[in-house]
Coordinates of C-alpha atoms in Angstrom, one line a residue:
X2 CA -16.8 21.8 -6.6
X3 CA -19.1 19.7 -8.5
X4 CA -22.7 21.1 -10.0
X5 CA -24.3 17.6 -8.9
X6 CA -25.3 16.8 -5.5
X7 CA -24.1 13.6 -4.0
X8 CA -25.2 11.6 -1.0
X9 CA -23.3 9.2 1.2
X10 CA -25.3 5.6 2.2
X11 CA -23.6 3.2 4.5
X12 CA -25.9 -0.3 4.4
X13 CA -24.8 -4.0 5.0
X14 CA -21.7 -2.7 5.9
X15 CA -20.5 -0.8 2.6
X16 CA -20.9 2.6 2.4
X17 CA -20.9 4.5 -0.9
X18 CA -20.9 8.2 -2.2
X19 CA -23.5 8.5 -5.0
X20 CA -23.6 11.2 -7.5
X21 CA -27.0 11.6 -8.0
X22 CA -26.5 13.7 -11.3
X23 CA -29.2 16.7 -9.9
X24 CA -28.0 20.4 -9.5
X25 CA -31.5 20.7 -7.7
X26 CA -31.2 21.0 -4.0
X27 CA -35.3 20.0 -3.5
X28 CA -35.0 17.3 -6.8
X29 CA -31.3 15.7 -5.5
X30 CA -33.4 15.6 -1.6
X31 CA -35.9 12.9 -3.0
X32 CA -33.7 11.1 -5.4
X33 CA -31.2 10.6 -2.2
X34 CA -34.6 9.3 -0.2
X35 CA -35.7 6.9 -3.3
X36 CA -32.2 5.6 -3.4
X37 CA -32.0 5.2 0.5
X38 CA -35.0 2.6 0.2
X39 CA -34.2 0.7 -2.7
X40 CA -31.0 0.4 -1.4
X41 CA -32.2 -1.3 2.2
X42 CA -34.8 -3.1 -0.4
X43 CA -32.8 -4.7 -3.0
X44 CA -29.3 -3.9 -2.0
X45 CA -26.3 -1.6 -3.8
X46 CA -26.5 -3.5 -7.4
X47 CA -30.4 -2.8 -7.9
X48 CA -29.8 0.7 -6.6
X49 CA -26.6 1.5 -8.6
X50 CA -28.2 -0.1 -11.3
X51 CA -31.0 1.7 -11.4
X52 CA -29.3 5.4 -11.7
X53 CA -27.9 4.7 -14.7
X54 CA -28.7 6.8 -17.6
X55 CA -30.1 4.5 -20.7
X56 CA -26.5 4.8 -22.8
X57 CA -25.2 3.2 -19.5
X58 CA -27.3 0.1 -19.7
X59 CA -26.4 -3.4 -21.0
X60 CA -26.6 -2.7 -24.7
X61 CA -25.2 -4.4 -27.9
X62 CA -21.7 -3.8 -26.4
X63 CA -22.6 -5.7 -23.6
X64 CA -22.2 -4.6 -20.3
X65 CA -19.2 -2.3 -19.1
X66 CA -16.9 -2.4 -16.4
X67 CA -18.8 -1.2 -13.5
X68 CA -22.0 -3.3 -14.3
X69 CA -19.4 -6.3 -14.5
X70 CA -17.8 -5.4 -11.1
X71 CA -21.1 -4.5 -9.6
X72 CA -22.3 -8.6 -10.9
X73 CA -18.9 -10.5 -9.4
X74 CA -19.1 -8.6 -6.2
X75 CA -22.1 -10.7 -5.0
X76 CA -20.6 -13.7 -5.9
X77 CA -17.1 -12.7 -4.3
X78 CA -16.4 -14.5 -0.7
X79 CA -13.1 -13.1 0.1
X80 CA -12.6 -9.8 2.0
X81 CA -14.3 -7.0 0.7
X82 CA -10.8 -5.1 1.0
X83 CA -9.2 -7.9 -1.1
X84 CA -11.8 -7.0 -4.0
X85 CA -11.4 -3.3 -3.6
X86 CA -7.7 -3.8 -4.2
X87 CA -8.5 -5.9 -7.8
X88 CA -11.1 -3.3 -8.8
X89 CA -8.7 -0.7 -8.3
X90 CA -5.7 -2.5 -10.3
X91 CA -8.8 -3.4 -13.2
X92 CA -9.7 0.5 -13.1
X93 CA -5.5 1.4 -13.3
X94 CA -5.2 -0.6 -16.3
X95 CA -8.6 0.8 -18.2
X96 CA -7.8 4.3 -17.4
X97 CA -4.3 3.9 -18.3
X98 CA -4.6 2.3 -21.4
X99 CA -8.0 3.8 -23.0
X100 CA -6.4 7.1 -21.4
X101 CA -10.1 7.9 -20.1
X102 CA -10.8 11.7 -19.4
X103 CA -13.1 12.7 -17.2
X104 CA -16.3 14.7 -18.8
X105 CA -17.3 17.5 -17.2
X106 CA -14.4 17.5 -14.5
X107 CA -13.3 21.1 -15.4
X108 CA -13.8 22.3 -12.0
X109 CA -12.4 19.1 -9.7
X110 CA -9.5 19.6 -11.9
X111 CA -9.0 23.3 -11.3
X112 CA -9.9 22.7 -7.7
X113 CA -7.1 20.2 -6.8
X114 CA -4.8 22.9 -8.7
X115 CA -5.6 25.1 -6.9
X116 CA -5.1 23.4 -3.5
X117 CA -2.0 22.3 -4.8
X118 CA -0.8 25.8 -5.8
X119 CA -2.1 26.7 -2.2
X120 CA 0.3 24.2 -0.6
X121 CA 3.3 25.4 -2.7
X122 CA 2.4 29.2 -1.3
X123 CA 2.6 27.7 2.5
X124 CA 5.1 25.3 2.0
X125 CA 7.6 28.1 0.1
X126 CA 6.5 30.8 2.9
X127 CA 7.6 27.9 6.1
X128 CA 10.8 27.8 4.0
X129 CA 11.1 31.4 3.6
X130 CA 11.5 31.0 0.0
X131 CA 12.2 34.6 -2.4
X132 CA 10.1 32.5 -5.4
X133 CA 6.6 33.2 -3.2
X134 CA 5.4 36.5 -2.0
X135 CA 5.7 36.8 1.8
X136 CA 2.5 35.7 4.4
X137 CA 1.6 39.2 6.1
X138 CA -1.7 38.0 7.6
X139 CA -2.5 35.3 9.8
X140 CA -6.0 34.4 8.5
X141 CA -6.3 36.1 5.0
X142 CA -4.5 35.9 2.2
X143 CA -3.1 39.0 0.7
X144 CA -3.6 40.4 -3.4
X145 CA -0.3 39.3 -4.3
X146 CA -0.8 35.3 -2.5
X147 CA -4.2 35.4 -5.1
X148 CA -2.3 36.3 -7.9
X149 CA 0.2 33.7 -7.2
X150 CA -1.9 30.8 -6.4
X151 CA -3.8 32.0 -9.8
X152 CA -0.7 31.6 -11.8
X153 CA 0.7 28.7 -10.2
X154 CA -2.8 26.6 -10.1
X155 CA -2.3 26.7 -14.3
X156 CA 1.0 24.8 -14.2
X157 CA -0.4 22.3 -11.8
X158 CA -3.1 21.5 -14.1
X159 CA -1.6 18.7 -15.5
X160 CA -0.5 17.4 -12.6
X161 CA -3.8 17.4 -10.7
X162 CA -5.9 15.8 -13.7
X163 CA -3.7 12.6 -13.4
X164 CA -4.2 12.6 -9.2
X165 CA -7.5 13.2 -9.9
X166 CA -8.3 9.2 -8.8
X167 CA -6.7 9.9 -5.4
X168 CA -8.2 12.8 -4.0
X169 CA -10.7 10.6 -2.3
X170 CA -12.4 13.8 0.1
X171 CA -12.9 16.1 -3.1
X172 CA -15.2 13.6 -5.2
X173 CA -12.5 13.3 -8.0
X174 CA -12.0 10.2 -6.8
X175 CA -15.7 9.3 -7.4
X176 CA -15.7 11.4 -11.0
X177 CA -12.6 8.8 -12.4
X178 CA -14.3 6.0 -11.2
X179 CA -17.5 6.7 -13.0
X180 CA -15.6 7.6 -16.2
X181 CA -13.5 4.1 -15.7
X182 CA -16.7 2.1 -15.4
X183 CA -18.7 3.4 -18.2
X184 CA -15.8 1.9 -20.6
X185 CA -17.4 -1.8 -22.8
X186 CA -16.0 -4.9 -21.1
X187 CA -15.8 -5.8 -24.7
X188 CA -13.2 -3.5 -25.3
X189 CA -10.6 -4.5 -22.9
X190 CA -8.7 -7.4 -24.6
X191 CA -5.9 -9.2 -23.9
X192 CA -3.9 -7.5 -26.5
X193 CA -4.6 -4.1 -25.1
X194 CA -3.1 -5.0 -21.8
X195 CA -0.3 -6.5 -23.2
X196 CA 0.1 -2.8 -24.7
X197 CA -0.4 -1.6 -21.7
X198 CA 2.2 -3.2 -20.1
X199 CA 4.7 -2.7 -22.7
X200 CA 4.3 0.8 -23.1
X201 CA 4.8 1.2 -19.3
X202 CA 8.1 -0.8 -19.3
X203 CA 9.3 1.0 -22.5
X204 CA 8.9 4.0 -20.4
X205 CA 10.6 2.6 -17.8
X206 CA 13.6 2.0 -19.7
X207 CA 14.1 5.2 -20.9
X208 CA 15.1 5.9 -17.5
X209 CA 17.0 3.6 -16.4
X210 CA 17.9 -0.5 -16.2
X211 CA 16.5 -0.6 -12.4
X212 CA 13.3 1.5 -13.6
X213 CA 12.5 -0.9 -15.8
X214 CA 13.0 -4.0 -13.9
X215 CA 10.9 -1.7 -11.1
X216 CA 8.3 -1.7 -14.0
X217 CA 8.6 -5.0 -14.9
X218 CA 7.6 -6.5 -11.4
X219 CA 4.7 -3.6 -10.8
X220 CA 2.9 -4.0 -14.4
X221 CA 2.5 -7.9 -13.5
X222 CA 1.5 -7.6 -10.5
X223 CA -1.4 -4.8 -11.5
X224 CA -2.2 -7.8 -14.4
X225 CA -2.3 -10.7 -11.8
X226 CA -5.0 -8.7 -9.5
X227 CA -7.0 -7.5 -11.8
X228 CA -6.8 -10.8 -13.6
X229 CA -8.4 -12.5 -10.2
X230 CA -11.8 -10.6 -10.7
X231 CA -12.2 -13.5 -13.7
X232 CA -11.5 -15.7 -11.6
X233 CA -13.0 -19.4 -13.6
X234 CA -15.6 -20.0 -10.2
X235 CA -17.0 -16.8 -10.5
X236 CA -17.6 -16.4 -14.3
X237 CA -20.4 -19.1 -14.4
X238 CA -22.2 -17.4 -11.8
X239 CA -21.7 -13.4 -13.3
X240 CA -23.6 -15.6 -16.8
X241 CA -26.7 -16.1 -14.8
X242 CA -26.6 -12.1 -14.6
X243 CA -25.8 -11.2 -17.7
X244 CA -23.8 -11.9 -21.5
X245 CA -20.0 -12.0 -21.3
X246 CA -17.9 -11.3 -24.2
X247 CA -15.4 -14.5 -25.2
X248 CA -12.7 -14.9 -24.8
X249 CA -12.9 -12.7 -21.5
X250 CA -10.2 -10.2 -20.7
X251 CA -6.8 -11.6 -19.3
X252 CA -7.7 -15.3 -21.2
X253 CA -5.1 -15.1 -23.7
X254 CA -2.7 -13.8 -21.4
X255 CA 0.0 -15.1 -19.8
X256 CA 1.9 -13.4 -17.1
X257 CA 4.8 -14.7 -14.8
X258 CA 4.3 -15.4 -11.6
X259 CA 5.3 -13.1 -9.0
X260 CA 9.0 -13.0 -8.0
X261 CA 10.1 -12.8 -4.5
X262 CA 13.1 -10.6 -4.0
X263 CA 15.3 -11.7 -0.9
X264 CA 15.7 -10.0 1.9
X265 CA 19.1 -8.5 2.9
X266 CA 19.8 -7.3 6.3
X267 CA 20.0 -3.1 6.4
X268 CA 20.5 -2.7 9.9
X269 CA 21.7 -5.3 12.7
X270 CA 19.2 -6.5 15.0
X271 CA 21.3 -5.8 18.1
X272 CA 22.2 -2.8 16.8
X273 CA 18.9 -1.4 16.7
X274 CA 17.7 -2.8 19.7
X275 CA 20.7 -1.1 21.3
X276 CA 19.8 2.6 19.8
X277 CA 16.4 1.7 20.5
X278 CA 17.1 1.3 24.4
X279 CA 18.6 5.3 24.5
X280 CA 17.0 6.8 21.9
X281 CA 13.1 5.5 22.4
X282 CA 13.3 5.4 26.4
X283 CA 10.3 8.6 26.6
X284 CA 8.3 7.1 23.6
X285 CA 6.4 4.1 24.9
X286 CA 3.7 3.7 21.6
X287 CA 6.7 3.0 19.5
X288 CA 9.2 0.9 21.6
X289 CA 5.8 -1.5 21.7
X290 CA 5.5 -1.4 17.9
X291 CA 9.2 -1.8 17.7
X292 CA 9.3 -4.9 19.7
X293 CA 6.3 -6.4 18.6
X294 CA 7.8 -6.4 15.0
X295 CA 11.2 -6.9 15.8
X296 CA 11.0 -9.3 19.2
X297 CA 7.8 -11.3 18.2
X298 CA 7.5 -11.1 14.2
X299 CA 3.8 -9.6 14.1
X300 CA 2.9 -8.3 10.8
X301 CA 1.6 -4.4 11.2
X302 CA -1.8 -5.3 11.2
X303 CA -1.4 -7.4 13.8
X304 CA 0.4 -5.2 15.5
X305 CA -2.3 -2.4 15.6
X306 CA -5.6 -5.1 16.3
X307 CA -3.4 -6.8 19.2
X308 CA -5.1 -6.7 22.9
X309 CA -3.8 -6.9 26.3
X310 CA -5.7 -10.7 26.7
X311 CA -3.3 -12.3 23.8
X312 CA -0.6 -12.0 26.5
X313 CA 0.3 -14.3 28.9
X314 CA 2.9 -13.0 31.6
X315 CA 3.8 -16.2 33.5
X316 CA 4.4 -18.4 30.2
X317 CA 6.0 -15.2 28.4
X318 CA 4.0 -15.5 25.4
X319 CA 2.1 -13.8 23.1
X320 CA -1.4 -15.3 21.1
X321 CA -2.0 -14.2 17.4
X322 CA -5.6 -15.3 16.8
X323 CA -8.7 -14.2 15.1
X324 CA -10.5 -11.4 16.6
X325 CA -13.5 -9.5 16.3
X326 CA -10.8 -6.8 15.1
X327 CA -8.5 -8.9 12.3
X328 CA -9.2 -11.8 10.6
X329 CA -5.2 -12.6 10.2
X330 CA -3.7 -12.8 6.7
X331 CA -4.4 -16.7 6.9
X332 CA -5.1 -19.9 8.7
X333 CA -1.3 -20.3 9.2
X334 CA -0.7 -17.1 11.0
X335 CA -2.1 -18.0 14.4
X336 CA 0.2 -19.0 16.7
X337 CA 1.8 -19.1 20.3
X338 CA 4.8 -17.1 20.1
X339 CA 7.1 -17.3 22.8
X340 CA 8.8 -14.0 23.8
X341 CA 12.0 -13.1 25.1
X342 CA 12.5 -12.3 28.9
X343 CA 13.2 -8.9 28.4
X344 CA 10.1 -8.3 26.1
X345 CA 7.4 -10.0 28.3
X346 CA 9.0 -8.0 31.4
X347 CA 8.5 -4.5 29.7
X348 CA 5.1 -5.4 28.3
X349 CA 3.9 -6.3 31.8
X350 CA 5.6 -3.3 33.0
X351 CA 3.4 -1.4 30.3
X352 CA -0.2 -3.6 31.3
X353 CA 0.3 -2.0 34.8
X354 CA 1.2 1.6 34.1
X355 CA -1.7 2.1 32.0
X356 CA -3.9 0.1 33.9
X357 CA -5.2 -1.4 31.0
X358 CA -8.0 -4.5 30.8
X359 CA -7.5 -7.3 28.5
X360 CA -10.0 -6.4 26.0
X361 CA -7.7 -3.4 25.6
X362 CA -5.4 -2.7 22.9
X363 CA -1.8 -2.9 23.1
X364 CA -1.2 0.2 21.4
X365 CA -3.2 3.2 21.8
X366 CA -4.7 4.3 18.5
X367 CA -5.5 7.5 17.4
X368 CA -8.6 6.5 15.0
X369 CA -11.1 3.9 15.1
X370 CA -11.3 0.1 14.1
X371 CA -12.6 0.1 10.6
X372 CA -12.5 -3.4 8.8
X373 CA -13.8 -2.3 5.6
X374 CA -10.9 -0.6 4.3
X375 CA -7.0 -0.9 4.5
X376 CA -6.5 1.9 7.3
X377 CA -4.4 1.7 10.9
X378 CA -5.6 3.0 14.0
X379 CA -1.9 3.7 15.5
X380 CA -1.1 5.2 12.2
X381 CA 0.6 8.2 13.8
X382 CA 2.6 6.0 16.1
X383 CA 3.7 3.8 13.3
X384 CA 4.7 7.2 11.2
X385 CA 6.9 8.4 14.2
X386 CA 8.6 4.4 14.2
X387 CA 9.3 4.4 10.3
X388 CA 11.2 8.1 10.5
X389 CA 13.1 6.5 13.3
X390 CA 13.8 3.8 11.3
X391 CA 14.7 5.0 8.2
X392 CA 17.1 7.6 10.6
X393 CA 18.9 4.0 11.5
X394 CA 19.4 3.0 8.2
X395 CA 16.6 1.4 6.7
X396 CA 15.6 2.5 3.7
X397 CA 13.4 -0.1 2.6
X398 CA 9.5 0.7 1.4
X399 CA 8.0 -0.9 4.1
X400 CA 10.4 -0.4 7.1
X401 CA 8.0 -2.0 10.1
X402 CA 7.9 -5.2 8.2
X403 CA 11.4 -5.1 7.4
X404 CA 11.8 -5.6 11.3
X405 CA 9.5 -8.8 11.0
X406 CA 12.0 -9.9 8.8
X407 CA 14.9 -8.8 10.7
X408 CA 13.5 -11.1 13.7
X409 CA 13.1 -13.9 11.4
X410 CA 16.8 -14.0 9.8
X411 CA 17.9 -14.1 13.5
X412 CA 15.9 -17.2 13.8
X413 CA 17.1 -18.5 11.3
X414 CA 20.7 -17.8 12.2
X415 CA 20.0 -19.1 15.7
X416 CA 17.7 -22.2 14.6
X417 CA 17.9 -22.9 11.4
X418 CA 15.2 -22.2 8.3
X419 CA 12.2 -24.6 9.8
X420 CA 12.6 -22.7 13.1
X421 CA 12.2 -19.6 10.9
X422 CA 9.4 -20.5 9.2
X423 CA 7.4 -21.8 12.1
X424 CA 8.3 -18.5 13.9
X425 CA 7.0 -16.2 11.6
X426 CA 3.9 -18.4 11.0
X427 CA 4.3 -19.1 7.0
X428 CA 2.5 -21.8 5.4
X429 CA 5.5 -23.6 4.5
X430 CA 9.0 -23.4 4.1
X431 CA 9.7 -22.4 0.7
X432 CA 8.4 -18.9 1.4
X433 CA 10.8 -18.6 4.2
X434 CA 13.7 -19.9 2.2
X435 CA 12.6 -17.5 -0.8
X436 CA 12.3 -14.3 1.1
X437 CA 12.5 -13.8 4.5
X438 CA 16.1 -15.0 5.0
X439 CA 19.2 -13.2 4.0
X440 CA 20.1 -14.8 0.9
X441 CA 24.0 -13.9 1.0
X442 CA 26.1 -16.8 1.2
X443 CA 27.5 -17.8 4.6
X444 CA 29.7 -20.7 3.1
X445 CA 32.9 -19.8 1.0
X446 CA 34.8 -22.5 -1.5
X447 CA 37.5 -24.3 0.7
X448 CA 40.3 -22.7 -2.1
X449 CA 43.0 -23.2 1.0
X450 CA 42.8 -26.7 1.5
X451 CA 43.3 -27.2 -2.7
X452 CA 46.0 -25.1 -2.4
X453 CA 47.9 -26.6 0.8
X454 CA 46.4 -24.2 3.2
X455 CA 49.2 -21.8 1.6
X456 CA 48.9 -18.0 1.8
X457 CA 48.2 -16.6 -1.7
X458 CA 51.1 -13.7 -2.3
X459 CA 53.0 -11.8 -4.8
X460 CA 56.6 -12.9 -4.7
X461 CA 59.1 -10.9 -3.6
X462 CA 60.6 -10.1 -6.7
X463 CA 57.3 -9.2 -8.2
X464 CA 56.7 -7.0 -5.5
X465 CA 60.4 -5.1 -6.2
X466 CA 59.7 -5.0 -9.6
X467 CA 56.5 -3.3 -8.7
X468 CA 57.7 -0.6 -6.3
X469 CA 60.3 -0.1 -8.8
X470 CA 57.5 1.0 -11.3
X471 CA 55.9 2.9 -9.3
X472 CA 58.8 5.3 -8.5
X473 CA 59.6 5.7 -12.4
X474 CA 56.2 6.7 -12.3
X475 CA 56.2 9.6 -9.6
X476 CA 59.5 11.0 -11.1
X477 CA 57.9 11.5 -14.5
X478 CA 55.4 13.7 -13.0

């Protein structure tokens, strides 16, 4: 655990865990209360701002990653999630290629060793592994399980320091950040991303051709999000707060746009809608999330926020609109969608069983709405539906929205591409035509007609001559 004392402020609808840098319990109580009011004063920036130690102010350097981040998120009008996602791609690249360490995280590290080591003990013990020393109490852990962990913990070391940025309930999280954001803007050129991303696809190759290809595609994609915090709107306004250095970061660079890798078809449709039917008959969470992907073509999200009102029984139809729960991905995605018979039937037959109102989700959730960050609330239902999934055959990363584009290939097969692309609510065609249909070809060359419509075979005195080889062959051996 961590010497400091932290506090956790939610206000204006962000909520934050502070490290107020006191070991004091009565000296950490009234810095937590003086940041509380300036916080609901002057808001996170003047707050955050005004904990930093005076090496952490704007100096000659300029000012440093967090202080710029801390500027553009006023001026940012997208979704707060959408930022989160380009600070943390920003923060990758930093850490990654300044290879940042964090001071005085000696005992996070050893911590999230040790909890590691712990898992390894259990995990061995379920599998009744010799390598781990047996579990003879239920509550306590015996001498030898101490020892064990002890030894174990110092090869996971390693291991832990580099997940340090994930373990979100442990403060490491919080410790890389700090470290990340106390690095010069100034410092973080073009050139040094471009060695970034080098280095990682060198690495890459050294494995193999499809790693680095893998690597390829990833290290842009970190570059294009990361690049979209300097966005040319928003750098005028970040001025009026403070000096930035020129050219900015990500100015000289250039990076290729993103490539969209078409879809192939993993599993049938009416295949899986035919295993569906005998294998998912007692679980009722997932057959909705199954059908709602796979019979509708509604994105996860919109899965989980969907209510019992967006459905309409006599038309057989289902409304994808902006709710108090999801914003949708964008203008283009709200829609009528007409459902099949068979779908509309079993999701009335669902409405009545549960008795359920229209404000009423469709699926029952297991945690609460929360709009700020990128979580689900049917996340356990949607687990149990991708290990079915992937038990059918599809192996891709994201397996519910593989269904999505299942459903929209059979459009497309039925309809044609516009149909397609109208279904699944895209802004135009091109994406359609660039992804979401299978890309194999369904037309062949005409060779027959240039040849006659004759059948291509070996003549009959090749094939003689050929048997006749073979059998020279089987009496050598």
């Amino acid at each position: 655990m961590s010497s400091s004392y932290y506090v956790r402020i939610e206000h204006g609808g962000v909520r934050k865990t502070v490290n107020l840098g006191v070991a004091d319990k009565s000296a950490a109580a009234t810095k937590a209360k003086d940041l509380y009011v300036l916080v609901r004063g002057k808001g996170w920036d003047a707050a955050l701002q005004s904990l930093l130690p005076p090496d952490k102010k704007i100096g000659k350097k300029g000012p440093t990653i967090g202080q710029y981040i801390a500027a553009a998120r006023a001026f940012f009008d997208g979704r707060q999630t959408t930022f989160e996602d380009y600070c943390r791609n920003l923060r990758q690249i930093v850490s990654e290629a300044f290879k940042i360490k964090l001071q005085g995280s000696d005992e996070l590290i050893d911590g999230k060793a040790q909890r590691m080591a712990l898992k390894a003990l259990r995990d061995g013990q379920k599998a009744g592994s010799k390598e781990v020393p047996p579990r003879l109490a239920l509550r306590k852990m015996e001498s030898r399980e101490f020892v064990w962990v002890e030894k174990k913990a110092k090869e996971f070391r390693k291991e832990a320091a580099s997940l340090l940025r994930y373990d979100y309930r442990n403060k490491g999280r919080d410790a890389w950040v700090e470290a990340v954001d106390a690095t010069p803007l100034a410092d973080l050129t073009s050139a040094t991303v471009k060695e970034w991303q080098v280095s990682r696809i060198r690495a890459a190759e050294k494995i193999s051709p499809l790693a680095r290809k893998s690597a390829e595609v990833s290290t842009a994609t970190v570059i294009r999000q990361a690049r979209s915090l300097f966005k040319k709107h928003m750098i005028p306004m970040v001025r009026t707060k403070m000096a930035l250095p020129d050219p900015l970061p990500f100015a000289e660079l250039k990076v290729e746009a993103g490539r969209i890798s078409r879809f192939k078809v993993q599993v049938e449709l009416c295949d899986l809608m035919q295993s569906a039917v005998t294998e998912l008959s007692n679980d009722r969470e997932v057959m909705k999330a199954l059908l709602l992907a796979a019979g509708a073509g509604l994105r996860k999200r919109e899965i989980d926020s969907l209510t019992w009102d967006a459905l309409d029984e006599k038309k057989q139809t289902l409304s994808v609109a902006p709710t108090e729960h999801y914003g949708l991905k964008s203008r283009d995605s709200a829609a009528v969608i007409p459902l099949a018979p068979e779908i509309a039937s079993f999701l009335s037959q669902c409405r009545k069983l549960e008795k359920a109102q229209p404000s009423d989700f469709m699926l029952k959730g297991d945690y609460k709405v929360n709009t700020k960050v990128r979580s689900y609330r049917c996340d356990v239902t949607f687990e149990r539906l991708m290990e079915w999934l992937r038990a059918q055959g599809i192996t891709d990363r994201k397996p519910i929205h593989h269904l999505r584009k299942l459903a929209g290939e059979a459009v497309a097969r039925q309809a044609g591409i516009y149909a397609a692309s109208r279904y699944l609510r895209h802004s135009g065609v091109k994406v359609t035509e660039a992804s979401y249909v299978d890309g194999t070809a369904k037309v062949a060359p005409d060779i027959g007609s240039l040849l006659g419509d004759k059948v291509i075979a070996f003549p009959v005195a090749m094939e003689a001559a050929m048997d006749e080889r073979k059998t020279k062959v089987s009496a050598r051996k």
